[in-house]
Amino acid sequence: MDCRDAQFYLRLRRHATDELGPDVTGPLDDHLATCPACAANGRVIASFDRAVVRAMIAVPVPSGLRSQLLARVAEKRGADLRRKAYRAVAALAASVLFVGIAFGVFTNTRPKVDADALVQRADEQLSDPERSTREWLTAQKLPDRLPDEWGLDYYLVMHRGHEMINSEYVPVYVPVIVFRSSDPRDPTAFAKVYLFPNNGRFDLKNVQDAQASLTTARVVVGQGDLRGVTYVIVHTGGPHDGLKQFRRNLNGPGV
Ligand SMILES: [Zn+2]
């Protein structure tokens, strides 16, 4: 067998190992044993195919499926079946990935808008603001109340949600509860309570009270059953009386 035939059969063998008869594989192997160039070429082809097969079976598929398919193939043997199985595994993996991605995109980024659910939620908040806020806090895996020293009135809660905190790399969302003022003379006043869990996602080392011309920030590091959360309230007004209009019993004694 000459080099040209050897190269031809090398490529053919890679696709159909068992289909080449001994009248071909014998002379081919003889040639490979004596021709370093064709032998090297054969090794390259074989290692490439092994790498492709490795990559194909390394594609994640549902557990059990791959071994099931491969086990079935192992029983029957034969390169043709094996090749078909690898192809099936690869196609299956691709379709699993594709369906997974498509499903994720459609379910995660396109939530169904349900006005009934929205008014239901608003009703719950209005009918029992304190319980509603406690339940919301619990759902955020946070202690179910806010620091006592602020004496905040849950009936003044306007909004609960998440606010994006600027980060250099990825947006980080922090739970926030927004209070309106109980003072009708100050309709634009608000207080926002940010809840920072001490879970390592936030650097809370040097967080401290702050003051701007219109707003004040106060920090409370949770103690006791509030341990594990750093609370920051940002409210309109100054540090002395700014919080008054967000407290319970505005007209009561001692506030
Ligand atoms: Zn050769």
Coordinates of C-alpha atoms in Angstrom, one line a residue, residues 114-228:
D114 CA -51.6 39.9 36.9
A115 CA -53.5 43.0 38.0
D116 CA -55.7 40.9 40.4
A117 CA -52.6 39.8 42.2
L118 CA -51.3 43.3 42.4
V119 CA -54.5 44.7 44.0
Q120 CA -54.7 41.7 46.3
R121 CA -51.2 42.5 47.6
A122 CA -52.0 46.2 48.0
D123 CA -55.2 45.3 49.9
E124 CA -53.3 43.1 52.3
Q125 CA -50.8 45.8 52.9
L126 CA -53.6 48.3 53.7
S127 CA -55.8 46.0 55.8
D128 CA -53.0 45.0 58.1
P129 CA -49.8 47.0 57.4
E130 CA -47.8 45.6 60.3
R131 CA -48.5 41.9 59.6
S132 CA -48.0 42.5 55.9
T133 CA -44.6 44.1 56.5
R134 CA -43.5 41.3 58.9
E135 CA -44.5 38.7 56.4
W136 CA -42.5 40.5 53.7
L137 CA -39.5 40.7 56.0
T138 CA -39.8 37.0 56.8
A139 CA -40.0 36.2 53.0
Q140 CA -36.7 38.1 52.6
K141 CA -35.2 35.8 55.3
L142 CA -34.8 38.8 57.6
P143 CA -35.9 39.4 61.2
D144 CA -39.6 40.2 61.2
R145 CA -39.4 43.6 62.7
L146 CA -37.3 46.8 62.4
P147 CA -35.1 48.3 65.2
D148 CA -37.2 49.4 68.2
E149 CA -35.3 52.6 68.7
W150 CA -36.7 54.1 65.6
G151 CA -40.3 53.4 66.6
L152 CA -41.5 53.4 63.0
D153 CA -45.2 53.2 62.3
Y154 CA -45.9 50.3 60.0
Y155 CA -49.1 52.1 58.9
L156 CA -47.0 54.6 57.1
V157 CA -45.3 52.0 54.9
M158 CA -45.7 53.0 51.3
H159 CA -43.5 50.6 49.5
R160 CA -41.4 47.5 50.0
G161 CA -39.0 46.3 47.4
H162 CA -35.4 46.1 46.4
E163 CA -33.1 48.9 45.4
M164 CA -30.0 48.5 43.3
I165 CA -26.9 49.6 45.1
N166 CA -24.0 50.7 42.9
S167 CA -21.3 48.3 42.6
E168 CA -18.2 48.4 40.4
Y169 CA -18.9 45.0 38.8
V170 CA -22.4 43.6 39.3
P171 CA -25.6 45.3 40.4
V172 CA -26.4 44.3 44.0
Y173 CA -30.0 44.6 45.3
V174 CA -30.8 45.5 48.8
P175 CA -34.2 45.1 50.5
V176 CA -35.8 48.5 51.3
I177 CA -38.9 49.7 53.1
V178 CA -40.2 53.2 52.3
F179 CA -42.3 55.1 54.8
R180 CA -44.4 58.2 54.1
S181 CA -44.8 61.0 56.5
S182 CA -47.7 61.3 58.9
D183 CA -47.4 65.0 58.8
P184 CA -49.8 66.5 56.2
R185 CA -47.8 69.7 56.2
D186 CA -44.8 67.8 54.9
P187 CA -46.1 65.7 52.0
T188 CA -42.8 65.1 50.3
A189 CA -41.1 63.7 53.4
F190 CA -40.1 60.0 53.4
A191 CA -38.0 57.6 55.2
K192 CA -36.3 54.6 53.6
V193 CA -35.0 51.7 55.6
Y194 CA -32.3 49.7 53.9
L195 CA -31.7 46.2 55.3
F196 CA -28.1 44.9 54.7
P197 CA -27.7 41.2 55.7
N198 CA -24.2 40.5 57.1
N199 CA -23.8 37.7 54.6
G200 CA -20.6 38.8 53.0
R201 CA -22.2 40.4 50.0
F202 CA -21.8 43.9 51.5
D203 CA -18.8 45.5 53.1
L204 CA -20.4 46.9 56.2
K205 CA -17.2 47.6 58.2
N206 CA -17.3 51.4 58.0
V207 CA -20.9 52.2 57.6
Q208 CA -21.9 55.1 59.8
D209 CA -24.4 57.9 60.3
A210 CA -24.4 60.6 57.6
Q211 CA -26.0 64.0 56.9
A212 CA -26.8 65.9 53.8
S213 CA -28.6 69.2 53.4
L214 CA -32.1 67.6 53.1
T215 CA -31.7 64.1 54.5
T216 CA -30.1 62.2 57.3
A217 CA -28.8 58.6 57.5
R218 CA -28.7 56.6 60.7
V219 CA -27.2 53.2 61.2
V220 CA -28.3 50.5 63.6
V221 CA -26.3 47.2 63.8
G222 CA -28.8 44.6 64.7
Q223 CA -28.5 43.1 68.2
G224 CA -30.3 40.1 69.8
D225 CA -33.0 38.8 67.4
L226 CA -32.0 41.4 64.8
R227 CA -28.4 40.2 64.8
G228 CA -27.0 39.6 61.4

